[in-house]
Coordinates of C-alpha atoms in Angstrom, one line a residue:
M1 CA -0.1 0.1 0.6
A2 CA 1.3 4.0 -0.7
N3 CA 2.7 5.4 1.9
R4 CA -0.6 7.7 3.8
I5 CA 0.2 11.4 3.3
R6 CA 0.8 13.7 6.1
V7 CA -2.1 15.2 6.1
S8 CA -5.9 13.5 6.6
S9 CA -8.5 16.8 7.3
P10 CA -9.2 20.0 6.0
A11 CA -7.9 21.0 9.4
Q12 CA -4.6 19.2 9.5
L13 CA -4.9 20.9 6.4
K14 CA -5.2 24.5 7.1
A15 CA -2.5 24.5 10.1
L16 CA -0.2 23.5 7.9
P17 CA 2.4 26.4 6.8
E18 CA 2.2 28.0 3.2
A19 CA 5.5 27.3 2.5
Q20 CA 4.6 23.3 2.8
L21 CA 2.4 23.0 0.1
P22 CA 4.6 22.0 -3.2
A23 CA 6.0 19.5 -1.0
L24 CA 2.0 18.2 0.1
A25 CA 1.0 18.3 -3.5
Q26 CA 3.8 16.2 -4.5
E27 CA 3.6 13.9 -2.0
I28 CA -0.3 13.8 -3.3
R29 CA 1.5 13.1 -7.2
A30 CA 3.8 10.2 -5.9
F31 CA 0.6 8.8 -4.1
L32 CA -1.7 8.7 -6.8
V33 CA 0.2 7.6 -9.0
E34 CA 1.7 4.4 -7.3
S35 CA -1.7 4.1 -5.8
V36 CA -3.8 4.1 -9.1
S37 CA -0.7 1.6 -11.4
R38 CA -2.1 -0.6 -8.9
T39 CA -6.0 -0.6 -9.1
G40 CA -6.8 1.0 -12.4
G41 CA -9.1 4.3 -12.8
H42 CA -9.3 8.0 -13.5
L43 CA -5.2 9.1 -12.7
G44 CA -4.9 11.9 -15.1
P45 CA -7.8 14.2 -13.8
N46 CA -6.6 14.0 -10.2
L47 CA -2.5 14.9 -11.4
G48 CA -4.3 17.6 -12.5
V49 CA -6.4 19.6 -10.5
V50 CA -3.6 18.8 -6.8
E51 CA -3.7 22.3 -6.0
L52 CA -6.6 23.5 -6.7
T53 CA -8.5 21.1 -4.1
I54 CA -5.9 21.6 -1.8
A55 CA -7.0 25.4 -2.3
L56 CA -10.8 24.5 -1.9
H57 CA -10.2 23.4 1.1
R58 CA -7.7 25.4 3.0
V59 CA -10.5 29.0 2.4
F60 CA -14.4 26.4 2.5
D61 CA -15.1 25.0 5.7
S62 CA -16.0 21.0 4.3
P63 CA -18.6 19.8 4.9
W64 CA -19.9 23.0 6.4
D65 CA -19.5 23.9 2.9
T66 CA -20.6 21.8 0.1
I67 CA -17.7 21.1 -2.5
V68 CA -19.9 19.4 -5.3
F69 CA -17.6 17.8 -7.7
D70 CA -18.1 17.7 -11.5
T71 CA -17.6 15.1 -12.8
G72 CA -17.0 13.2 -9.8
H73 CA -13.6 11.2 -11.1
Q74 CA -11.1 14.0 -10.5
S75 CA -12.0 13.4 -6.7
Y76 CA -9.2 11.7 -5.6
V77 CA -7.5 14.4 -3.8
H78 CA -10.5 15.5 -2.3
K79 CA -10.9 12.0 -0.5
L80 CA -7.3 11.9 0.6
L81 CA -7.8 14.9 1.9
T82 CA -10.7 14.4 4.3
G83 CA -9.3 10.9 6.3
R84 CA -9.5 8.1 2.3
Q85 CA -6.0 7.1 2.2
D86 CA -6.3 3.3 1.5
F87 CA -6.7 3.5 -1.5
S88 CA -5.4 -0.6 -2.6
G89 CA -9.5 -1.1 -2.5
L90 CA -9.2 1.8 -4.9
R91 CA -12.5 0.8 -7.3
S92 CA -12.8 -3.0 -5.9
K93 CA -15.9 -4.4 -3.4
G94 CA -15.7 -3.2 -0.2
G95 CA -12.8 -0.3 -1.1
V96 CA -12.9 3.3 -1.9
S97 CA -15.4 4.7 -5.1
G98 CA -14.0 5.8 -7.1
Y99 CA -16.0 8.3 -7.4
P100 CA -17.7 10.7 -4.6
S101 CA -19.8 8.2 -2.3
R102 CA -22.6 9.8 0.9
G103 CA -22.1 6.6 2.1
E104 CA -17.7 7.0 2.9
S105 CA -17.6 10.5 3.8
E106 CA -20.3 13.2 4.7
H107 CA -18.0 15.2 2.6
D108 CA -19.5 13.9 -0.5
V109 CA -22.5 15.1 -2.3
V110 CA -23.3 14.5 -5.1
E111 CA -22.5 10.7 -6.7
N112 CA -23.6 9.9 -9.3
S113 CA -20.8 10.3 -12.7
H114 CA -22.5 11.9 -15.7
A115 CA -21.1 15.2 -16.6
S116 CA -23.0 18.9 -16.3
N117 CA -25.0 18.3 -13.4
S118 CA -22.4 19.8 -10.6
L119 CA -24.9 23.6 -11.7
S120 CA -28.2 22.5 -11.3
W121 CA -27.0 20.6 -7.5
A122 CA -25.6 23.9 -6.3
D123 CA -27.7 26.0 -7.0
G124 CA -30.5 23.7 -5.5
I125 CA -28.5 23.7 -1.8
A126 CA -27.5 27.1 -2.3
K127 CA -31.2 28.3 -2.5
A128 CA -32.1 25.5 0.4
R129 CA -29.8 27.0 2.5
R130 CA -30.9 30.6 1.9
L131 CA -34.4 29.6 2.6
R132 CA -33.5 28.3 5.8
G133 CA -31.1 30.9 6.9
Q134 CA -28.0 29.7 6.8
R135 CA -26.4 32.2 5.7
G136 CA -23.4 31.8 6.7
R137 CA -22.6 28.2 4.4
H138 CA -21.1 28.6 1.0
T139 CA -21.7 26.2 -1.8
V140 CA -18.8 25.7 -4.8
A141 CA -18.7 24.0 -7.7
V142 CA -16.0 22.4 -9.2
I143 CA -16.8 21.5 -13.3
G144 CA -14.8 21.0 -15.9
D145 CA -14.3 22.7 -19.1
G146 CA -15.6 19.1 -20.8
A147 CA -18.7 19.4 -19.0
L148 CA -19.7 22.5 -19.4
T149 CA -19.9 21.9 -22.6
G150 CA -23.8 20.0 -22.3
G151 CA -26.4 21.7 -22.2
M152 CA -27.9 21.1 -18.4
A153 CA -24.9 23.3 -17.2
W154 CA -26.1 26.2 -19.0
E155 CA -29.7 25.6 -18.2
A156 CA -28.4 26.1 -14.8
I157 CA -25.8 29.0 -15.3
N158 CA -28.9 30.8 -16.8
N159 CA -31.1 30.5 -13.2
I160 CA -27.8 31.1 -10.9
A161 CA -27.5 34.7 -12.8
A162 CA -30.5 35.7 -12.1
D163 CA -30.1 35.4 -8.3
K164 CA -27.5 38.1 -7.9
D165 CA -26.8 37.6 -4.1
L166 CA -27.0 33.5 -4.5
P167 CA -24.2 32.3 -2.2
L168 CA -22.1 30.3 -5.0
V169 CA -18.6 29.3 -6.5
I170 CA -18.6 27.7 -9.8
V171 CA -15.0 26.7 -10.5
V172 CA -14.8 26.3 -13.5
N173 CA -11.7 23.5 -14.0
D174 CA -9.8 24.3 -17.7
N175 CA -7.9 21.4 -19.1
E176 CA -8.8 21.6 -22.1
R177 CA -10.4 18.1 -21.8
S178 CA -12.6 15.5 -21.3
Y179 CA -11.5 12.7 -22.1
A180 CA -9.6 14.2 -25.1
P181 CA -9.5 18.2 -25.9
T182 CA -12.8 19.9 -25.6
I183 CA -14.3 20.9 -29.3
G184 CA -16.8 23.3 -30.0
G185 CA -17.5 27.3 -29.3
L186 CA -17.0 27.1 -25.2
A187 CA -14.0 25.6 -26.3
D188 CA -12.4 28.3 -28.0
H189 CA -14.0 30.8 -26.0
L190 CA -12.4 29.3 -23.1
A191 CA -8.8 29.3 -25.1
T192 CA -9.1 32.8 -26.0
L193 CA -9.8 34.1 -22.1
R194 CA -6.3 31.5 -20.9
T195 CA -4.7 33.5 -23.7
T196 CA -5.2 36.8 -22.5
K197 CA -3.2 38.8 -20.0
G198 CA -3.7 42.3 -18.2
Y199 CA -7.0 42.9 -19.2
E200 CA -7.1 43.8 -15.3
Q201 CA -4.5 45.6 -14.1
F202 CA -4.6 47.9 -17.0
L203 CA -8.3 48.9 -16.0
D204 CA -7.0 48.7 -12.5
W205 CA -3.8 51.3 -14.1
G206 CA -6.2 53.2 -15.7
K207 CA -8.8 54.0 -13.3
D208 CA -5.9 55.0 -10.7
R209 CA -3.9 57.8 -12.7
L210 CA -7.5 59.0 -13.8
R211 CA -8.7 59.8 -10.3
R212 CA -5.3 61.5 -9.8
T213 CA -5.9 63.6 -12.9
P214 CA -7.8 67.6 -11.6
V215 CA -10.8 68.6 -13.4
V216 CA -11.0 65.8 -16.2
G217 CA -9.7 62.6 -14.3
A218 CA -14.1 61.8 -13.7
P219 CA -15.5 62.0 -16.6
M220 CA -12.6 60.0 -18.3
E221 CA -12.5 57.5 -15.8
R222 CA -16.5 57.3 -16.2
A223 CA -15.7 57.4 -20.2
L224 CA -14.1 54.6 -19.5
H225 CA -16.6 52.8 -17.1
G226 CA -18.9 53.2 -20.5
M227 CA -16.0 51.6 -22.1
K228 CA -15.9 48.4 -20.1
K229 CA -18.3 45.9 -22.4
G230 CA -16.4 47.1 -25.5
L231 CA -12.7 46.8 -24.2
K232 CA -13.9 43.3 -22.3
D233 CA -14.6 41.7 -26.2
M234 CA -11.4 43.5 -27.6
V235 CA -9.1 41.8 -24.8
A236 CA -10.3 39.6 -22.3
P237 CA -13.3 38.1 -23.7
Q238 CA -15.0 36.9 -20.1
G239 CA -17.1 39.2 -20.8
M240 CA -19.4 36.0 -21.6
F241 CA -19.9 35.5 -18.5
E242 CA -20.4 38.9 -17.1
D243 CA -23.2 39.7 -19.8
L244 CA -25.0 36.0 -18.2
G245 CA -24.9 38.1 -15.0
L246 CA -21.8 35.9 -13.5
K247 CA -19.0 37.8 -11.4
Y248 CA -16.1 36.6 -13.7
V249 CA -12.8 36.0 -11.7
G250 CA -9.6 34.9 -13.8
P251 CA -7.9 32.4 -15.1
V252 CA -6.0 31.6 -12.2
D253 CA -3.0 29.1 -13.0
G254 CA -3.8 26.3 -11.1
H255 CA -0.6 25.2 -10.1
D256 CA -0.6 27.8 -7.7
V257 CA -1.8 27.5 -4.4
A258 CA -1.8 30.6 -3.6
A259 CA -2.8 32.3 -6.3
I260 CA -6.2 30.0 -6.5
E261 CA -7.0 30.7 -2.8
S262 CA -6.6 34.1 -3.2
A263 CA -9.6 34.2 -6.2
L264 CA -11.0 31.5 -4.3
R265 CA -11.2 34.3 -1.3
K266 CA -12.3 37.0 -3.4
A267 CA -15.1 35.2 -5.2
R268 CA -16.7 33.5 -1.8
S269 CA -16.6 37.3 -0.1
F270 CA -18.8 38.7 -3.1
G271 CA -22.4 37.6 -1.8
G272 CA -23.7 36.3 -5.2
P273 CA -22.9 33.4 -7.9
V274 CA -19.3 34.4 -8.7
L275 CA -16.9 32.0 -11.9
V276 CA -13.5 31.5 -11.2
H277 CA -11.3 30.2 -14.1
V278 CA -8.8 27.9 -13.1
I279 CA -6.7 26.6 -15.8
T280 CA -4.4 23.0 -14.6
Q281 CA -2.7 20.8 -16.7
K282 CA -4.6 17.2 -16.7
G283 CA -2.6 14.5 -15.8
R284 CA 0.2 17.3 -14.5
G285 CA 3.9 16.2 -12.5
Y286 CA 3.6 11.8 -14.2
D287 CA 5.0 12.5 -17.5
P288 CA 3.3 9.5 -19.3
A289 CA 0.1 10.9 -18.8
V290 CA 1.3 14.5 -19.9
N291 CA 2.6 13.2 -22.9
D292 CA -0.4 10.4 -23.6
V293 CA -1.7 12.3 -26.4
N294 CA -5.2 10.0 -26.6
D295 CA -6.4 11.2 -22.8
Q296 CA -3.8 11.7 -21.1
F297 CA -3.8 9.5 -18.4
H298 CA -7.7 10.4 -18.2
G299 CA -8.8 6.7 -17.3
I300 CA -5.9 3.7 -17.0
G301 CA -6.1 0.1 -16.2
V302 CA -3.1 -1.4 -14.2
I303 CA 0.0 -0.3 -15.3
N304 CA 3.9 -0.3 -14.8
P305 CA 4.6 3.0 -12.7
E306 CA 8.2 3.5 -14.4
T307 CA 6.9 3.5 -17.9
G308 CA 3.2 4.1 -17.5
L309 CA 2.5 1.5 -19.7
P310 CA 0.0 -1.4 -19.2
I311 CA 0.8 -4.6 -17.4
E312 CA -1.1 -7.1 -19.1
I313 CA -1.8 -6.3 -22.8
A314 CA -5.5 -6.3 -23.8
G315 CA -7.1 -8.7 -26.3
R316 CA -9.2 -7.6 -29.1
S317 CA -12.9 -5.2 -27.7
W318 CA -16.0 -5.5 -28.6
T319 CA -15.6 -1.8 -29.1
D320 CA -12.3 -3.1 -31.6
E321 CA -14.7 -4.9 -33.6
F322 CA -17.4 -2.5 -33.7
S323 CA -13.7 0.1 -34.9
D324 CA -12.7 -1.6 -37.5
A325 CA -16.0 -2.8 -38.9
L326 CA -17.6 1.0 -39.1
V327 CA -14.8 2.0 -40.9
E328 CA -15.3 -0.4 -43.1
L329 CA -18.3 1.0 -43.9
G330 CA -17.2 3.9 -44.4
A331 CA -15.3 3.2 -47.1
E332 CA -18.3 1.7 -48.6
R333 CA -21.0 4.1 -47.8
E334 CA -20.5 7.6 -47.8
D335 CA -23.9 8.5 -46.7
V336 CA -22.5 6.5 -43.3
V337 CA -21.9 9.1 -40.3
A338 CA -20.6 9.3 -36.8
L339 CA -21.4 11.1 -33.9
T340 CA -20.4 10.8 -30.3
A341 CA -20.2 13.2 -26.7
A342 CA -16.7 14.0 -25.8
M343 CA -16.3 10.4 -26.0
M344 CA -14.1 9.9 -29.0
I345 CA -11.6 6.9 -28.5
P346 CA -13.9 5.4 -25.7
V347 CA -16.3 3.8 -28.1
G348 CA -14.5 3.6 -31.0
L349 CA -14.7 6.3 -33.6
K350 CA -10.6 7.3 -33.5
H351 CA -9.8 5.4 -36.4
F352 CA -12.8 6.9 -38.5
A353 CA -12.6 10.2 -37.4
T354 CA -9.5 10.0 -39.1
A355 CA -10.6 7.8 -41.9
Y356 CA -13.7 10.5 -42.4
P357 CA -12.7 14.0 -40.5
S358 CA -15.7 15.2 -42.4
R359 CA -18.2 12.7 -41.9
T360 CA -17.4 12.1 -37.9
F361 CA -18.6 14.7 -35.2
D362 CA -17.7 15.8 -31.0
V363 CA -20.5 17.3 -30.1
G364 CA -19.2 18.1 -26.5
I365 CA -20.7 15.9 -23.7
A366 CA -24.3 16.6 -25.6
E367 CA -26.3 13.2 -26.1
Q368 CA -29.2 15.0 -26.5
H369 CA -28.4 17.3 -29.2
A370 CA -26.6 14.5 -30.5
V371 CA -29.2 13.0 -31.3
T372 CA -31.4 15.5 -32.5
M373 CA -28.8 15.7 -34.7
A374 CA -28.4 13.1 -35.7
A375 CA -32.7 13.3 -36.6
G376 CA -32.0 16.2 -38.9
L377 CA -28.5 14.1 -40.7
A378 CA -31.0 11.3 -41.6
F379 CA -33.8 13.4 -42.7
A380 CA -31.5 15.5 -44.9
G381 CA -30.0 11.7 -46.5
L382 CA -27.3 10.4 -44.0
H383 CA -27.1 7.2 -42.2
P384 CA -26.3 8.7 -38.8
V385 CA -24.4 6.5 -36.1
V386 CA -24.2 7.5 -32.4
A387 CA -21.6 5.7 -30.4
I388 CA -22.2 6.1 -27.0
Y389 CA -22.1 4.2 -23.5
A390 CA -25.4 2.5 -22.7
T391 CA -25.3 4.6 -19.7
F392 CA -25.4 8.5 -21.0
L393 CA -29.0 7.0 -23.2
N394 CA -30.7 7.6 -20.4
R395 CA -29.4 11.2 -20.6
A396 CA -30.9 10.8 -24.4
F397 CA -34.4 9.1 -24.2
D398 CA -36.8 11.9 -25.2
Q399 CA -34.9 12.6 -27.9
M400 CA -34.3 8.9 -29.2
L401 CA -38.2 8.8 -28.8
M402 CA -39.8 11.5 -30.0
D403 CA -37.2 13.2 -32.2
C404 CA -36.0 9.7 -33.7
A405 CA -39.1 7.2 -33.6
L406 CA -41.6 9.7 -34.2
H407 CA -39.6 10.5 -37.3
K408 CA -38.8 7.7 -38.6
A409 CA -36.0 8.5 -38.5
G410 CA -32.8 6.0 -39.9
V411 CA -30.4 6.7 -36.8
T412 CA -28.0 3.9 -35.0
F413 CA -27.3 3.8 -31.9
V414 CA -24.0 2.2 -30.6
L415 CA -24.0 1.5 -27.3
D416 CA -21.2 0.9 -25.3
R417 CA -20.4 -0.4 -21.5
S418 CA -23.4 -2.2 -21.6
G419 CA -25.0 -4.4 -18.6
I420 CA -22.3 -5.0 -16.3
T421 CA -19.4 -2.7 -16.2
G422 CA -18.0 -3.3 -13.1
P423 CA -15.5 -1.0 -11.3
D424 CA -17.6 2.2 -12.5
G425 CA -20.2 1.5 -9.8
A426 CA -24.4 2.7 -9.6
S427 CA -23.9 5.5 -12.5
H428 CA -21.7 3.6 -14.9
H429 CA -23.7 0.3 -15.5
G430 CA -25.6 0.0 -18.7
M431 CA -28.5 -1.5 -17.1
W432 CA -31.1 0.1 -17.8
D433 CA -31.2 0.8 -21.9
M434 CA -33.2 -2.2 -23.1
A435 CA -35.7 -1.2 -20.6
L436 CA -35.4 2.2 -22.5
A437 CA -35.5 1.1 -26.1
S438 CA -38.7 -1.9 -25.5
M439 CA -40.4 1.1 -24.7
V440 CA -39.9 3.2 -28.6
P441 CA -41.7 2.4 -30.9
G442 CA -40.3 0.4 -34.3
L443 CA -37.7 0.3 -32.5
H444 CA -34.9 -2.7 -34.2
L445 CA -32.5 -3.8 -31.4
A446 CA -29.6 -6.5 -31.3
A447 CA -27.5 -8.0 -28.8
P448 CA -24.3 -8.9 -30.7
R449 CA -23.5 -12.7 -28.6
D450 CA -19.5 -12.4 -30.2
G451 CA -17.1 -9.9 -32.4
E452 CA -18.5 -11.7 -35.8
H453 CA -22.1 -10.8 -34.6
V454 CA -20.9 -7.0 -34.1
V455 CA -20.3 -6.3 -38.1
S456 CA -23.4 -8.3 -39.4
A457 CA -25.7 -6.4 -36.3
L458 CA -23.6 -3.2 -37.9
R459 CA -23.8 -4.5 -41.4
D460 CA -27.6 -4.9 -40.8
S461 CA -28.8 -1.9 -38.8
V462 CA -27.4 1.0 -41.6
D463 CA -29.8 -0.5 -43.9
I464 CA -32.8 0.2 -41.9
S465 CA -33.6 3.1 -43.2
D466 CA -37.4 4.3 -41.4
A467 CA -36.6 3.5 -37.7
P468 CA -34.0 3.4 -35.2
S469 CA -31.5 0.8 -34.9
L470 CA -29.5 0.5 -31.3
I471 CA -27.0 -2.3 -31.0
R472 CA -25.5 -3.0 -28.1
F473 CA -22.3 -4.8 -26.4
P474 CA -20.6 -5.1 -23.0
K475 CA -17.1 -3.7 -21.5
G476 CA -13.9 -6.0 -22.3
N477 CA -13.2 -9.0 -24.4
A478 CA -15.3 -9.8 -27.2
P479 CA -15.1 -13.9 -26.8
A480 CA -14.4 -16.5 -29.2
P481 CA -17.1 -17.3 -32.6
I482 CA -20.0 -18.4 -30.9
P483 CA -20.7 -20.9 -34.1
A484 CA -24.8 -21.8 -34.3
V485 CA -26.2 -25.1 -35.1
R486 CA -28.9 -24.0 -37.7
S487 CA -30.9 -20.6 -38.0
V488 CA -34.4 -20.9 -38.3
G489 CA -36.2 -17.5 -39.1
G490 CA -33.0 -15.2 -38.3
V491 CA -33.1 -16.8 -34.8
D492 CA -29.5 -18.4 -34.3
I493 CA -30.6 -22.2 -32.3
L494 CA -27.4 -22.8 -30.6
L495 CA -27.9 -25.8 -28.7
E496 CA -29.4 -28.6 -28.8
S497 CA -30.5 -31.4 -26.3
S498 CA -32.6 -33.1 -28.2
L499 CA -34.0 -33.4 -32.1
E500 CA -37.5 -33.9 -30.5
P501 CA -39.3 -31.1 -31.9
V502 CA -40.9 -30.2 -28.5
V503 CA -38.2 -30.2 -25.5
D504 CA -38.8 -29.0 -21.8
E505 CA -37.2 -25.6 -22.0
L506 CA -36.2 -22.8 -24.2
V507 CA -33.7 -20.8 -23.4
I508 CA -33.1 -17.9 -24.5
G509 CA -29.9 -15.6 -24.6
I510 CA -29.2 -12.1 -25.0
G511 CA -26.0 -11.0 -26.1
S512 CA -23.3 -11.0 -24.0
M513 CA -25.4 -13.5 -21.6
V514 CA -25.6 -15.6 -24.0
P515 CA -22.3 -18.4 -23.0
T516 CA -24.0 -18.4 -19.7
A517 CA -27.3 -19.2 -21.5
L518 CA -25.5 -22.5 -22.8
T519 CA -23.8 -23.1 -20.5
V520 CA -27.4 -23.3 -18.4
T521 CA -28.0 -25.3 -20.9
E522 CA -26.1 -27.7 -20.3
K523 CA -26.6 -28.3 -17.1
L524 CA -29.7 -28.5 -17.4
A525 CA -29.3 -31.2 -20.0
A526 CA -26.6 -32.8 -17.6
E527 CA -30.2 -34.2 -15.4
G528 CA -32.0 -35.0 -18.1
R529 CA -33.9 -32.2 -19.4
S530 CA -34.4 -31.8 -23.2
V531 CA -33.6 -28.3 -23.9
R532 CA -33.0 -26.5 -26.7
A533 CA -30.6 -22.8 -26.5
V534 CA -31.1 -19.5 -28.7
D535 CA -30.0 -16.5 -30.0
P536 CA -33.0 -13.9 -31.2
V537 CA -29.8 -11.9 -32.3
W538 CA -32.3 -8.6 -33.3
A539 CA -34.0 -9.2 -29.6
L540 CA -36.3 -6.3 -31.0
P541 CA -39.0 -6.8 -32.5
V542 CA -39.4 -9.8 -31.1
S543 CA -39.9 -12.1 -34.2
A544 CA -42.3 -14.2 -35.6
A545 CA -40.5 -17.4 -35.8
L546 CA -39.0 -17.0 -32.0
V547 CA -42.3 -17.4 -31.4
D548 CA -43.0 -19.7 -33.2
L549 CA -40.4 -22.0 -30.8
A550 CA -42.3 -21.0 -28.1
R551 CA -44.8 -23.4 -29.2
T552 CA -42.4 -26.3 -29.4
A553 CA -41.4 -25.6 -25.4
A554 CA -43.1 -26.6 -22.5
R555 CA -41.6 -24.0 -20.8
V556 CA -38.6 -20.7 -22.3
T557 CA -36.3 -18.4 -20.0
V558 CA -34.7 -15.3 -21.2
I559 CA -31.6 -14.4 -19.9
E560 CA -30.3 -10.6 -20.3
D561 CA -28.1 -8.3 -18.5
N562 CA -31.0 -5.7 -18.0
L563 CA -33.2 -4.5 -15.9
V564 CA -35.4 -7.7 -15.6
S565 CA -38.5 -6.3 -14.7
S566 CA -39.1 -4.6 -17.9
G567 CA -35.9 -5.9 -20.2
V568 CA -36.5 -8.1 -23.0
G569 CA -37.8 -10.3 -21.7
T570 CA -40.4 -9.0 -20.6
Q571 CA -41.1 -7.7 -23.9
I572 CA -41.0 -11.6 -25.1
A573 CA -43.6 -13.3 -22.8
G574 CA -46.0 -9.7 -23.6
T575 CA -45.6 -11.1 -27.2
F576 CA -46.3 -14.4 -26.5
A577 CA -49.4 -13.7 -25.3
D578 CA -50.7 -11.4 -27.9
A579 CA -49.8 -14.4 -29.8
G580 CA -51.9 -17.0 -27.4
L581 CA -49.0 -18.3 -25.6
T582 CA -49.9 -19.4 -22.4
V583 CA -46.6 -20.7 -21.4
P584 CA -45.0 -19.6 -19.4
V585 CA -41.8 -17.3 -19.2
R586 CA -39.4 -17.3 -16.8
M587 CA -36.3 -14.1 -16.6
F588 CA -33.5 -13.3 -15.7
G589 CA -31.5 -10.5 -15.8
I590 CA -31.2 -7.7 -13.2
P591 CA -33.0 -6.2 -9.9
K592 CA -34.6 -3.5 -10.0
R593 CA -31.7 -1.3 -8.0
F594 CA -28.4 0.5 -7.5
L595 CA -25.2 -2.1 -7.6
E596 CA -22.1 -0.9 -5.5
H597 CA -19.0 -1.2 -7.9
A598 CA -17.1 -4.4 -7.7
S599 CA -15.7 -6.5 -10.7
R600 CA -18.0 -7.3 -13.4
G601 CA -17.7 -11.3 -12.1
Q602 CA -18.6 -10.0 -8.9
V603 CA -21.9 -8.0 -9.3
L604 CA -23.0 -10.8 -11.9
E605 CA -22.4 -13.0 -8.3
E606 CA -23.9 -11.1 -6.5
I607 CA -27.6 -11.0 -8.1
G608 CA -27.5 -14.7 -9.5
L609 CA -26.3 -13.9 -12.8
T610 CA -24.5 -16.7 -13.2
P611 CA -25.2 -20.0 -14.2
D612 CA -25.5 -22.6 -11.5
P613 CA -28.2 -20.2 -9.4
I614 CA -30.0 -19.7 -12.8
A615 CA -30.1 -24.0 -13.8
S616 CA -30.2 -24.5 -9.9
S617 CA -33.8 -22.2 -10.0
L618 CA -34.7 -23.6 -13.4
L619 CA -34.7 -27.2 -12.2
E620 CA -36.9 -26.3 -8.9
R621 CA -39.6 -26.7 -10.7

């Protein structure tokens, strides 16, 4: 385990002499590199916020004052300074969460890892405390420049700026990146601010000289004040924020604790909403991270801390299969375009973007915009492929339903990290997407069982021009190809323990649960049951061929890694009932509760979504 750092509470930090803060920052960075290299996690973002987090806890009094992190992956330093210094189990079952966690500490507030929501949280907290007469308490929202591209952040700013005496400080942690470099008009604006110096000093110098000028000094000062807006637009365009009603402080060197503290104290004493613009460097102090052009070690697996190289070389992932297939499709079809929300590399669009830059759109952290933009692209004759994490489809459900499905838009959604994702915990499990998709009229859904079927599903989906389609696959490496024994009406039969026309059990595996379904089938067959295991290939809409296969079984079992109460199994049972079938349908999936961080295998074991408990349950009936 890494050595503990010298302070373990905000009180100890405040008592530390200022001269010792640089050494503390170095100590924290060494701890992070040593610890996170052993466990994996969000290393680059946390190396970049060391001095900022130190300053926050020296100026504000957490938990009396509330600090909200957006997103929570930049909270490791905050954890260390609030007493959580055992990172040996970081993101593992029973260990420290990779995000803020109320169960860990009273210093933590917002647990989910979905970006752009901190300002709304902070607005609500600050207004509630004012209503309760707690005017001595401050609220701070720490938001990255990437998260600031999200529409929800600007909805919040619109309300915050209108409340002139709200004691709320917005700290923009500007490192020019989310996963990859931040893009868009806001990014350009912040870049201008980063490269502008001297405006405030010039204005202060001018006022001082004019005040000392007899007769014409006062009129000239008023004239200068009147010129302020135009001067700001030319010299330092922080006017955008001030036009919205926010006092702007910055840019501030995010690696100078004294400078950050000074800016934060000014903001705290202002008495209204203030935006403090802090410039940081992602991966600061660790050369392998700083020099990583892809994402500056945004999220890493286990690495050698000396070299930054992974300990184990990963095999071919589901994402790799999708990435290569999309590039091939791009060469064949000029109408195929790709969109993502600040996740170009994680979702596998990097190679497509390199090959077809004009046909690739990274909209920033703005899933809602991406989906409706895709509907517009489809209307204009293109076939958009929207690639995001499964958990982030939640944020764009209305757009998928009303902009894509209602308008019969041929848009393909490719959802990475579906099902149980493991170490990132409750807000990152992709366990809601099939339940949401099942409510969308006309939507086609494929859950490929292996890499070859990722390719075939993608090719099929871009031929669907009158409805949205969705392809989902999990995190990690794809299994070896799983062959079919035969195919009936598009449904793949993978294993049959009997050639009799009617079997005791029809086991339906969905996507990554196909290997589990096959093992369950083998266990049932070993106990004398006649069993048939199938993969519907396209899970939604439920095919007539699957209905016909159900007519040849005494019972049906559906195994999926999605919310079981409203997932594919529910749709299958409803379709069977509509067809007049009375065959009982047993469903196994993810229970309706939030699941803590642990390895994928541990979570599946905990919820009973593994072969032994499923087979045992089926053998009891």
